[in-house]
GROMACS .gro file of C-alpha atoms in nm:
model
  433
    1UNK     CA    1  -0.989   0.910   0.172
    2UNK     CA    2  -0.741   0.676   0.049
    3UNK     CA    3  -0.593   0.600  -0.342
    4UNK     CA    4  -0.848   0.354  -0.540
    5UNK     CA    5  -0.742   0.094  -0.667
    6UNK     CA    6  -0.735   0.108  -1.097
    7UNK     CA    7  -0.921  -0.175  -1.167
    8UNK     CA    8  -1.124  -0.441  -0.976
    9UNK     CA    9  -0.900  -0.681  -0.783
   10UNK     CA   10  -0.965  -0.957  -1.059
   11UNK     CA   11  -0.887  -0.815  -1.349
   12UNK     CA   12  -0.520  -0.688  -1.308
   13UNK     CA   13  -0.369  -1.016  -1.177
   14UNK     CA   14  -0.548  -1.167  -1.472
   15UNK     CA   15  -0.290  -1.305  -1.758
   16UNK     CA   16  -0.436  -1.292  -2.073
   17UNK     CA   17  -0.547  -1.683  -2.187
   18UNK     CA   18  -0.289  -1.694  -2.515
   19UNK     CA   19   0.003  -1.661  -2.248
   20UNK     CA   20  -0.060  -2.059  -2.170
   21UNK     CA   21   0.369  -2.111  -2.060
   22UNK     CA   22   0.304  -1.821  -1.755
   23UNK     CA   23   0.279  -1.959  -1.375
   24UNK     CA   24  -0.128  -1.891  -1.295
   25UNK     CA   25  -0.053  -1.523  -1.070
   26UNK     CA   26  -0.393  -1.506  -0.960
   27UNK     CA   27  -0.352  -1.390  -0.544
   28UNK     CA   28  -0.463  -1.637  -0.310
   29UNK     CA   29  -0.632  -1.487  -0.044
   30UNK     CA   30  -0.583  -1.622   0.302
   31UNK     CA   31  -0.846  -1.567   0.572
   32UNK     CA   32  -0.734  -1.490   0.917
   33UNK     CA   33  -0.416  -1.376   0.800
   34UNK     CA   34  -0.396  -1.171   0.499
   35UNK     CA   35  -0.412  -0.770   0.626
   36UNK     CA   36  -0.855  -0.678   0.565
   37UNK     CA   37  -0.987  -0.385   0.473
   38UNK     CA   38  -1.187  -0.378   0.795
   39UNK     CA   39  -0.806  -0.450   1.003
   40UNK     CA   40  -0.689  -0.179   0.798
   41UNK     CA   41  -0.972   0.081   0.896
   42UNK     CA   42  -0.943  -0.050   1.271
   43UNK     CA   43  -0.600   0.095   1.253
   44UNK     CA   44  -0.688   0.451   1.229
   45UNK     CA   45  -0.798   0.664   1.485
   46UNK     CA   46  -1.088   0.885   1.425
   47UNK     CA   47  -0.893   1.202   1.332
   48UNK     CA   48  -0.666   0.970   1.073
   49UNK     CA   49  -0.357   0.852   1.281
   50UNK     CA   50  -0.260   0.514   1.224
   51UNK     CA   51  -0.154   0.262   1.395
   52UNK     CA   52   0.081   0.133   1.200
   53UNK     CA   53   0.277  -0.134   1.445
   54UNK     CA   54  -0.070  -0.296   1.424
   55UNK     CA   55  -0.043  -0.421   1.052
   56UNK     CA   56   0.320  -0.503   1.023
   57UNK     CA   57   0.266  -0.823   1.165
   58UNK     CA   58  -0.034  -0.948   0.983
   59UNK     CA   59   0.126  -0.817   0.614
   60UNK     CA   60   0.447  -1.038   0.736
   61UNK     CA   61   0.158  -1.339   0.808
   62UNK     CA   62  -0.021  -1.322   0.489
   63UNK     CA   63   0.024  -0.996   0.287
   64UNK     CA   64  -0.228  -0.743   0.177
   65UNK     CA   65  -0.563  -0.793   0.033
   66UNK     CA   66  -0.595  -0.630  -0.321
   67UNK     CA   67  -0.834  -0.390  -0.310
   68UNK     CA   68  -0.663  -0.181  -0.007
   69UNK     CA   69  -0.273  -0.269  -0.177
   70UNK     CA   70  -0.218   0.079  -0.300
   71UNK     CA   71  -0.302   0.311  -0.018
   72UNK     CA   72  -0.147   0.062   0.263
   73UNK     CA   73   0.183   0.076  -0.003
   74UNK     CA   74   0.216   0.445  -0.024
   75UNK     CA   75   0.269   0.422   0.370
   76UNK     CA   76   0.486   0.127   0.337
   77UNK     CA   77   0.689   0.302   0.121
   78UNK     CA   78   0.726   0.646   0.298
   79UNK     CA   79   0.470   0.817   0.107
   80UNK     CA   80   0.256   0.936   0.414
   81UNK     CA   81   0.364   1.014   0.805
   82UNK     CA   82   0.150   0.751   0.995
   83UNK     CA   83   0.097   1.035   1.260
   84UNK     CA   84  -0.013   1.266   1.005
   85UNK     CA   85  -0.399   1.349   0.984
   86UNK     CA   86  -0.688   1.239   0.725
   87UNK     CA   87  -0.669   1.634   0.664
   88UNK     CA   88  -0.290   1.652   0.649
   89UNK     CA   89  -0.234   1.365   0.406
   90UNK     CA   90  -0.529   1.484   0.160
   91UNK     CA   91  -0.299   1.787   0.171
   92UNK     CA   92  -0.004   1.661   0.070
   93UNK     CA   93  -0.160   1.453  -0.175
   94UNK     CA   94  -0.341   1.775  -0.347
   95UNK     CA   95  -0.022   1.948  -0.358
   96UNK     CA   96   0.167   1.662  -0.545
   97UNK     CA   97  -0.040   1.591  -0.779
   98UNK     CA   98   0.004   1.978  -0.890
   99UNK     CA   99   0.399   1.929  -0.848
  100UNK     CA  100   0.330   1.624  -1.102
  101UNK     CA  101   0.121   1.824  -1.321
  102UNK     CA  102   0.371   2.095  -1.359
  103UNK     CA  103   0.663   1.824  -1.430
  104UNK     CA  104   0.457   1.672  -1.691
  105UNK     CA  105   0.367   2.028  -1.875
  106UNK     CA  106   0.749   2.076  -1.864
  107UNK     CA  107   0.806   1.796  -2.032
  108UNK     CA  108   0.506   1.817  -2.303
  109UNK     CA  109   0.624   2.119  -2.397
  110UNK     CA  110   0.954   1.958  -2.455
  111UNK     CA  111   0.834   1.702  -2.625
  112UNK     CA  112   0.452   1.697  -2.756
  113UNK     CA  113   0.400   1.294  -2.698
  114UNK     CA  114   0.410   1.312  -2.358
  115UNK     CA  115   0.042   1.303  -2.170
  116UNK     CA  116  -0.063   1.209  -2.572
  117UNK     CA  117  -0.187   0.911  -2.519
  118UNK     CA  118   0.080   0.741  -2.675
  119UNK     CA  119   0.464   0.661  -2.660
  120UNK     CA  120   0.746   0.587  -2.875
  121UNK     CA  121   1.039   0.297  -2.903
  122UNK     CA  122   1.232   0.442  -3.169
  123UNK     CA  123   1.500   0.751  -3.104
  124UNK     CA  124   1.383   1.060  -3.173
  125UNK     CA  125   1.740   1.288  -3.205
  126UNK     CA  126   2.093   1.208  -3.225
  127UNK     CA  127   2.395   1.248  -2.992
  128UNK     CA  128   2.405   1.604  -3.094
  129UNK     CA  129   2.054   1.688  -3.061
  130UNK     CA  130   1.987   1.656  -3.427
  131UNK     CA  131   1.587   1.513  -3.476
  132UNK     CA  132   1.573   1.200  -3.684
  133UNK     CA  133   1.298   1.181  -3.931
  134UNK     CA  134   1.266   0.808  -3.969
  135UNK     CA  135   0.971   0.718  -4.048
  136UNK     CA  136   0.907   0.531  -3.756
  137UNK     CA  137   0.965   0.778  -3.556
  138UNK     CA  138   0.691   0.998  -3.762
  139UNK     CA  139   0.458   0.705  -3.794
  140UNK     CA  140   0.481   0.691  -3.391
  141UNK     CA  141   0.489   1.019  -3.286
  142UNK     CA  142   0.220   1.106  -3.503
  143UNK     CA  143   0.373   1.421  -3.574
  144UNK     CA  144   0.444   1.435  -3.936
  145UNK     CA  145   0.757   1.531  -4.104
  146UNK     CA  146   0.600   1.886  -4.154
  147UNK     CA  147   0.500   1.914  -3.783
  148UNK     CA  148   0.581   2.256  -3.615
  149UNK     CA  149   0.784   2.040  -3.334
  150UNK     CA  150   1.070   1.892  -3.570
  151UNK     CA  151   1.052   2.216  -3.719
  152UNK     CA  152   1.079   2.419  -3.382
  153UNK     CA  153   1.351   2.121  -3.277
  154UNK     CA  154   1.540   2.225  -3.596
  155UNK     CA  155   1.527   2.614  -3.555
  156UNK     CA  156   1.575   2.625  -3.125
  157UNK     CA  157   2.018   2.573  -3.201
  158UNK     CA  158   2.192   2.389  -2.950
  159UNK     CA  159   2.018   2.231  -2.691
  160UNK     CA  160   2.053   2.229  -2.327
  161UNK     CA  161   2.258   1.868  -2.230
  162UNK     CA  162   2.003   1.790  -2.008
  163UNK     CA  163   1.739   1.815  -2.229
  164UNK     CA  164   1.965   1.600  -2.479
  165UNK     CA  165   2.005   1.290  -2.231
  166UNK     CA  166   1.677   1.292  -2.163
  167UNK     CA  167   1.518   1.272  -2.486
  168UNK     CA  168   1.774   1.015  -2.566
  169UNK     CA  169   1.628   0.765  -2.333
  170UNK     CA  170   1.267   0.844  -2.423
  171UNK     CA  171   1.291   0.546  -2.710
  172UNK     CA  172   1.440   0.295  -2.460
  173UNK     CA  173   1.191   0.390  -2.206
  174UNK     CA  174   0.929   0.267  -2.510
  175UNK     CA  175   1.116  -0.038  -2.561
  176UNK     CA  176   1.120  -0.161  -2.215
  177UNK     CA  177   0.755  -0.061  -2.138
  178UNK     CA  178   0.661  -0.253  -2.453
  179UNK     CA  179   0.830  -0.597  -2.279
  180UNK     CA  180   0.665  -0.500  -1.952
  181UNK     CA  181   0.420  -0.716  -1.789
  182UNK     CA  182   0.247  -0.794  -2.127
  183UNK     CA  183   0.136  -1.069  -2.005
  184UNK     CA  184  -0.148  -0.933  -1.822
  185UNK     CA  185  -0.463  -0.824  -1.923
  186UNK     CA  186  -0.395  -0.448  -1.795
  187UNK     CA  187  -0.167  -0.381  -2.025
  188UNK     CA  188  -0.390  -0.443  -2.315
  189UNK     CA  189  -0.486  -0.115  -2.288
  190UNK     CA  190  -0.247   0.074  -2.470
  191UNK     CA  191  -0.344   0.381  -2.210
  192UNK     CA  192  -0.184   0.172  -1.962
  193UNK     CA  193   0.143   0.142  -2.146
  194UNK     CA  194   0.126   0.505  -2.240
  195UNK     CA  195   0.074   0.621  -1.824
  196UNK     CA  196   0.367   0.388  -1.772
  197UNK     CA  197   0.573   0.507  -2.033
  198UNK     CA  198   0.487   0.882  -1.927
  199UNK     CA  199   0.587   0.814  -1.539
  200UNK     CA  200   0.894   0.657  -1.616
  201UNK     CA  201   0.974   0.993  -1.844
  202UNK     CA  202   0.909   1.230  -1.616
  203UNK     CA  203   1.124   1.083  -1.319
  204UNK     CA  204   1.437   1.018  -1.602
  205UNK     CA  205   1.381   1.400  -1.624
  206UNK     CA  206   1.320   1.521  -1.251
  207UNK     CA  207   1.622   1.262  -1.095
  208UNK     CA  208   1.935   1.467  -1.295
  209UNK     CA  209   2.178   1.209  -1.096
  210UNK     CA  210   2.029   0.841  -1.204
  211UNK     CA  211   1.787   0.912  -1.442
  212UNK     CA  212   1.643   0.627  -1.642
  213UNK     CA  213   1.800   0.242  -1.630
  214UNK     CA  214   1.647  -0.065  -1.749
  215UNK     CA  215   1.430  -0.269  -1.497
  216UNK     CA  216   1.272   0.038  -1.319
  217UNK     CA  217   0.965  -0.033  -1.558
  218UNK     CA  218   0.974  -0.357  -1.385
  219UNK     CA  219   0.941  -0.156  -1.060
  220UNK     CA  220   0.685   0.079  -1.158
  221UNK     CA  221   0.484  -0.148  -1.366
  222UNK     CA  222   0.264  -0.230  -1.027
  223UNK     CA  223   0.229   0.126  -0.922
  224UNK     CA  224  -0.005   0.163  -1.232
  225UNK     CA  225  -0.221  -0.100  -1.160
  226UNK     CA  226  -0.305  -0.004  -0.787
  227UNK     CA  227  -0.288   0.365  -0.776
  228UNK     CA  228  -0.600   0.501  -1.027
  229UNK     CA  229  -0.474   0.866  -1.042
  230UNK     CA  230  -0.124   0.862  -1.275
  231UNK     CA  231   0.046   1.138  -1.013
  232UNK     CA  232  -0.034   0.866  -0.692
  233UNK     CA  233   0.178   0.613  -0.868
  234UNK     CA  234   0.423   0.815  -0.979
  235UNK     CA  235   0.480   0.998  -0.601
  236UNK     CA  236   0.439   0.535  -0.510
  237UNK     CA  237   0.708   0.516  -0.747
  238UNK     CA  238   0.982   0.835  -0.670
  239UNK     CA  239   0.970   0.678  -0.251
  240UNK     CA  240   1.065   0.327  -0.396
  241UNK     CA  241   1.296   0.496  -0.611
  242UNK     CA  242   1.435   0.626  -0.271
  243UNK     CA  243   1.511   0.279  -0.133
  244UNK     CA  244   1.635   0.169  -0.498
  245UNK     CA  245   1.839   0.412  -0.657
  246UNK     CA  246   2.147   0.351  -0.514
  247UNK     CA  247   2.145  -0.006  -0.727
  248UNK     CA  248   2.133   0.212  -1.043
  249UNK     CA  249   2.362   0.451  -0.998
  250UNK     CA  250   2.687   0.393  -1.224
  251UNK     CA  251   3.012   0.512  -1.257
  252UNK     CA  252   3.255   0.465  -1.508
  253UNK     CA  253   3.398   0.151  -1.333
  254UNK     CA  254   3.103   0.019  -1.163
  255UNK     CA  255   2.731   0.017  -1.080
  256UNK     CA  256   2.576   0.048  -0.746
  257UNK     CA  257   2.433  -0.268  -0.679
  258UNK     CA  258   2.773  -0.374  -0.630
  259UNK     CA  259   2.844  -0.309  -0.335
  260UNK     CA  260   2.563  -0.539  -0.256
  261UNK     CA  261   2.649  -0.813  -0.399
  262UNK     CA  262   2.973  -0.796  -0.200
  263UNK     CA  263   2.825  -0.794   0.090
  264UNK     CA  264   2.598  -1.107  -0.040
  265UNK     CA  265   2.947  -1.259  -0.126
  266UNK     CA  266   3.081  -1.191   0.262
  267UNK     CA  267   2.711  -1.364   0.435
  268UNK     CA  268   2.731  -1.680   0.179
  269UNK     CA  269   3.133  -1.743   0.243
  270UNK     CA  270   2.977  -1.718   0.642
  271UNK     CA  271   2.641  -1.919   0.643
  272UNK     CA  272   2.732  -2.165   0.368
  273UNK     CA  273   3.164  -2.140   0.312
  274UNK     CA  274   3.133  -2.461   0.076
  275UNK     CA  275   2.930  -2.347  -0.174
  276UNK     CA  276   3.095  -1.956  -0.097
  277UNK     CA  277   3.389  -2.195  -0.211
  278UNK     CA  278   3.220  -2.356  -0.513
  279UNK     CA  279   3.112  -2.058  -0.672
  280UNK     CA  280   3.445  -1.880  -0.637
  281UNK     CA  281   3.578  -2.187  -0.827
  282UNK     CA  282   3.335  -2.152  -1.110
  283UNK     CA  283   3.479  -1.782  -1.181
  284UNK     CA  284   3.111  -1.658  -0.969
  285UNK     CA  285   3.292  -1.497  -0.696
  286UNK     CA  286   3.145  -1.114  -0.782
  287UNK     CA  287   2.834  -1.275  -0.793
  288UNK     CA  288   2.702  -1.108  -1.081
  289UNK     CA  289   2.459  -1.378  -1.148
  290UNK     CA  290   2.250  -1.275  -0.886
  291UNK     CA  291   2.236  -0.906  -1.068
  292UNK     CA  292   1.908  -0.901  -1.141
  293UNK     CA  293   1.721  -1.030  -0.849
  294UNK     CA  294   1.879  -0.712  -0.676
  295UNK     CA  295   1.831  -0.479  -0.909
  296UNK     CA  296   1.450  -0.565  -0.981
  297UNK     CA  297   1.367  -0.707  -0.632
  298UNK     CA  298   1.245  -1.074  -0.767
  299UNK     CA  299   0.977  -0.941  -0.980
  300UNK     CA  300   1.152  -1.168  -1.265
  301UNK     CA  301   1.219  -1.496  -1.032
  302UNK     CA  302   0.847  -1.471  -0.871
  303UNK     CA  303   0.543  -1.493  -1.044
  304UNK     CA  304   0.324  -1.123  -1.083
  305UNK     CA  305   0.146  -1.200  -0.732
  306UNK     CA  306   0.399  -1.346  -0.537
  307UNK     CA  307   0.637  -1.059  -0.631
  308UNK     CA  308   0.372  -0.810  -0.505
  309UNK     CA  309   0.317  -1.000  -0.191
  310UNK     CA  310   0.722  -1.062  -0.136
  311UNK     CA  311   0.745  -0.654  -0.193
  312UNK     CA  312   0.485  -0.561   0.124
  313UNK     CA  313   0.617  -0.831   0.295
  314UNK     CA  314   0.981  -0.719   0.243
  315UNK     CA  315   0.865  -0.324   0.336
  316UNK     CA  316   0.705  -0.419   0.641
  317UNK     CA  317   1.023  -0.637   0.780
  318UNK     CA  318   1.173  -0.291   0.743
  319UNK     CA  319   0.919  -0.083   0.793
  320UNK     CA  320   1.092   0.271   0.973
  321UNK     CA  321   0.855   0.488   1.087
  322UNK     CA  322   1.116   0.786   1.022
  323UNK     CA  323   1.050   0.699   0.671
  324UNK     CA  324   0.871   1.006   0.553
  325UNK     CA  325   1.028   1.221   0.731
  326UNK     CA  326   1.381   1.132   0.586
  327UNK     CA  327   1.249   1.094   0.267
  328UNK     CA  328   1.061   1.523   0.336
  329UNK     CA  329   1.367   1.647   0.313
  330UNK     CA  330   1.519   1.796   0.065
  331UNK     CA  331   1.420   1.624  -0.261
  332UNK     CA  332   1.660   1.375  -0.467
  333UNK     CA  333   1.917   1.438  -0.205
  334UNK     CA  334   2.020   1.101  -0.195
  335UNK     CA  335   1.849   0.796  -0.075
  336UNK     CA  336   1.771   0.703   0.230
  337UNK     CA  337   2.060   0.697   0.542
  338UNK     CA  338   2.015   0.356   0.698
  339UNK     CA  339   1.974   0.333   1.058
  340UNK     CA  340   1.957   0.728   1.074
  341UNK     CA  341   1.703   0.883   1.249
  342UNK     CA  342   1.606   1.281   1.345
  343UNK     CA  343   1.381   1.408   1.620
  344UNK     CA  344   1.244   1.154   1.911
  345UNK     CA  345   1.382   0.772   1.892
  346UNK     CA  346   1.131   0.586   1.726
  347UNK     CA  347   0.901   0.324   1.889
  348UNK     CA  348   1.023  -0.005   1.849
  349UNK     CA  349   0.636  -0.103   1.816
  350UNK     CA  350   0.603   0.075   1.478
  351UNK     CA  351   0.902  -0.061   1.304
  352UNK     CA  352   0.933  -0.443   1.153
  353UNK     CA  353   1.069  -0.676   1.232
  354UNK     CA  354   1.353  -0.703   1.041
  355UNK     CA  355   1.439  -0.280   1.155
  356UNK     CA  356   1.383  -0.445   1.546
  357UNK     CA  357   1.651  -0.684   1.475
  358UNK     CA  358   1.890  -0.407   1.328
  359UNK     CA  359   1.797  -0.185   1.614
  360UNK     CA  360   1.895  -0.441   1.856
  361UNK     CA  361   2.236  -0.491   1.688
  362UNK     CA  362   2.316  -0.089   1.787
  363UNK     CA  363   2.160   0.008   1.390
  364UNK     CA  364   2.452  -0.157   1.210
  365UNK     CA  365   2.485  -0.479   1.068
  366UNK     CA  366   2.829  -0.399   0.869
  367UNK     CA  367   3.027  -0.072   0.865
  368UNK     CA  368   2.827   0.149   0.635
  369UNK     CA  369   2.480   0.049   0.820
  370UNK     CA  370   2.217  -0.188   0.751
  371UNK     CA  371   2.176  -0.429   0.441
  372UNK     CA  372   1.861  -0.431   0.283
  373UNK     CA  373   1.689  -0.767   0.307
  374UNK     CA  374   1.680  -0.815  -0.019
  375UNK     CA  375   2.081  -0.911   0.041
  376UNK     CA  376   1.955  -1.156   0.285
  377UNK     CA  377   1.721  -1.300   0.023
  378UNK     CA  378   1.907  -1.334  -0.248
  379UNK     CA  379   2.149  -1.561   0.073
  380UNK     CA  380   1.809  -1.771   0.154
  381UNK     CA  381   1.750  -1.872  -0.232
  382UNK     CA  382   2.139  -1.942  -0.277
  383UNK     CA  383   2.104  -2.166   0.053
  384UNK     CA  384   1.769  -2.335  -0.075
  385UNK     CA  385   1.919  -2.435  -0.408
  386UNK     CA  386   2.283  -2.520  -0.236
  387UNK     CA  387   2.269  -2.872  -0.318
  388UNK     CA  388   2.162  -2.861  -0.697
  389UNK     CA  389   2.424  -2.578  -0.737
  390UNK     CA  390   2.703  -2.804  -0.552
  391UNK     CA  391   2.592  -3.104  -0.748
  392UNK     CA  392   2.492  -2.974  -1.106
  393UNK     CA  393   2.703  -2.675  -1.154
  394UNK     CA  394   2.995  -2.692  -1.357
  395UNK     CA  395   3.080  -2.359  -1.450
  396UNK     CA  396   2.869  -2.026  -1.431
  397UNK     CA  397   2.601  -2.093  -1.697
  398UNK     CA  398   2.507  -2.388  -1.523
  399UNK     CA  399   2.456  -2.112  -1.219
  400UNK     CA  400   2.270  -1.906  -1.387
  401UNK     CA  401   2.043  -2.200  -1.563
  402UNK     CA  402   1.956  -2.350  -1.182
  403UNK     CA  403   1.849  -2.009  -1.054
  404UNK     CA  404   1.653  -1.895  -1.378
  405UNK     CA  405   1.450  -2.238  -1.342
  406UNK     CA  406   1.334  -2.127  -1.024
  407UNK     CA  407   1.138  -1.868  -1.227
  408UNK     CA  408   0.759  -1.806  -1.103
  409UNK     CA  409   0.842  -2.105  -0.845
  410UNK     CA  410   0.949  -1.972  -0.546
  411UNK     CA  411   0.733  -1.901  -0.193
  412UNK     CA  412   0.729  -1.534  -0.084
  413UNK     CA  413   0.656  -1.630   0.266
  414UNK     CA  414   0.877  -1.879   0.305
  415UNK     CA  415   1.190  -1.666   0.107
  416UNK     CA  416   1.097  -1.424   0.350
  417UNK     CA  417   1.132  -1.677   0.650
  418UNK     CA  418   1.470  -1.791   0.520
  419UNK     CA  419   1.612  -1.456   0.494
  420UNK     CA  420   1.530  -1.342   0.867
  421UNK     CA  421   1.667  -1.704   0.977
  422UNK     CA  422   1.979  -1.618   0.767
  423UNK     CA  423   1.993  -1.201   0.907
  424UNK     CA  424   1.954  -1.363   1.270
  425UNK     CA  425   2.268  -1.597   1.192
  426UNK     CA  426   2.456  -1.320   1.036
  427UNK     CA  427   2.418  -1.080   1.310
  428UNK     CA  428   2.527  -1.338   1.588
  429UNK     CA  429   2.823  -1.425   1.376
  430UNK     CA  430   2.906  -1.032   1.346
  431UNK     CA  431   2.874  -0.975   1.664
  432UNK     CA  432   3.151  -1.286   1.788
  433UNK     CA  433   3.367  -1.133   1.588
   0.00000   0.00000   0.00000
């Protein structure tokens, strides 16, 4: 009926017992609050409709337990219609899977070590679309010098540019998966690297505008571990990718989270102007210190658990039920349109909270629409640490030391609290203006 989890509940929060200096990430489960399997069930109707205004609130309370985390994500995320069928969405699952299966023969027949089994961390061609016979790159792709892919590689001429930028990130794809998560006991399995390293390949190949950029093995790592079939978590994957890509697209001047942290720039100069003020005078002004926590969406500043329970907890605060139906059409057209909407107006039942709020401000909480709450976030941990930053900071390392000290530390739930407080002020503020 639903995605299955990839491995008992247990084992893929485990960390493995050499990593001793790694915050325990083992998820707490809270009765009475966290969102049950048997809530979750009670949410559908017979035929498969769900309810979905029904579990916002309760992931907001206390998250989602582990063994339903997958399928109640791929709704989250815009994977599924909530008013779609059982029927409909086995569908639509059938019919991706053979979408991903075709995109991964593509790209095997490209280039043989995908779906092997394996993956590589060395580069495989040059600039020019020369192959390079290192011999790590032999010893990896278990190929041999005398294999009849270099030798195909050699005799095809020119290749395509496409096909040129893509198999230039396939080594740096290998070298990020390799620092992924290896703390956990999942990744052990180097079948679980390899599934990661094969996702991340094929969407650097299918998205011909962002491609591949560092941290969006950070982002998919999770996707792995609760989606069992490899095409689930990739299809998990592409809708976050929806939300997300915008951060990673980059031009020859600047990159797309940018714009972001502008707008973080603009709500800290209006909830807290003195230590707006402060930073400025440290040379912090762009803040580009809070880069990261954009771009990966905490998974480095919260431990493994905590940064899967901030994630639902984030996607049900702005949880659109127009989601799937924005994301339908047509494919890698750009990202989602904040605050946009086609067909009926939605019920303000079935969207969270944090979407309510936005709705009640007329869809727009600046000029080009709706910040993601991660913006409002990012405010909330600035505010929380306001006093050590004011105190201890005396130029931008000293910025950057405070906030990577609150590594594996921070509360989901109560980040989460701050940021709606600090949305709720923002908005008012807005609005007097």
């Amino acid at each position: 009926m639903w995605g299955a989890a990839a491995e008992p509940a247990d084992s893929y929060y485990q960390i493995r017992p050499e990593c001793t200096d790694v915050p325990n990430t083992r998820f707490k489960i809270k009765p009475g609050k966290t969102l049950s399997v048997r809530k979750w069930q009670a949410a559908f109707t017979q035929e498969g409709f769900l309810d979905i205004g029904k579990t916002l609130s309760r992931i907001q309370r206390g998250g989602i337990h582990p063994s339903i985390r997958g399928e109640v994500w791929e709704f989250l995320l815009g994977c599924y219609d909530p008013k779609s069928t059982f029927e409909e969405r086995e569908q639509i699952r059938q019919r991706r899977r053979l979408q991903y299966a075709s995109w991964k023969q593509e790209c095997k027949q490209m280039f043989p070590v995908i779906g092997s089994g394996g993956f590589i961390t060395a580069p495989v061609i040059t600039e020019k679309g020369q192959p390079i016979l290192d011999p790590l790159v032999l010893q990896e792709t278990n190929l041999g010098e005398d294999s009849d892919f270099f030798k195909e590689l050699e005799s095809r001429g020119p290749l395509d540019k496409k096909v040129i930028q893509w198999m230039l990130t396939l080594h740096q794809i290998g070298l990020d998966v390799n620092r992924t998560d290896r703390t956990l006991v999942f990744y052990e399995k180097k079948e679980n690297l390899s599934k990661l390293w094969d996702i991340l390949a094929l969407y650097a190949w299918i998205d011909n505008d962002v491609g591949y950029c560092q941290g969006m093995s950070d982002l998919c790592s999770p996707m792995i571990m609760l989606l069992e079939d490899e095409a689930d978590a990739f299809w998990c994957f592409e809708r976050l990718m929806r939300r997300l890509r915008g951060n990673f697209r980059s031009t020859g001047r600047s990159v797309g989270v940018e714009a972001q942290l502008t707008h973080l720039s603009t709500i800290t100069q209006i909830i807290d102007p003195k230590l707006h003020h402060h930073l400025e005078n440290l040379g912090g002004g762009d803040y580009l210190f809070a880069i990261r926590m954009i771009m990966v969406q905490f998974r480095r500043e919260f431990s493994f658990c905590d940064s899967l329970y901030l994630w639902e907890m984030m996607w049900g605060l702005e949880y659109d039920p127009e989601m799937y139906s924005l994301y339908e059409e047509p494919e890698f057209e750009g990202e989602r349109t904040e605050g946009s909407s086609k067909g009926k107006p939605k019920s303000i039942k079935q969207c969270g909270k944090y979407e309510r709020e936005n709705m009640k401000n007329g869809g727009k909480s600046n000029a080009e629409g709706p910040l993601p709450i991660s913006v409002f976030l990012v405010a909330s941990v600035l505010k929380d640490k306001s006093s050590k930053l004011m105190t201890e900071a005396r130029g931008l390392d000293d910025v950057v030391k405070i906030l990577n000290d609150i590594t594996g530390n921070l509360d989901a739930k109560k980040a989460c609290a701050g940021a709606m407080k600090l949305h709720k002020k923002y908005l008012k503020k807005q609005a007097k203006k």
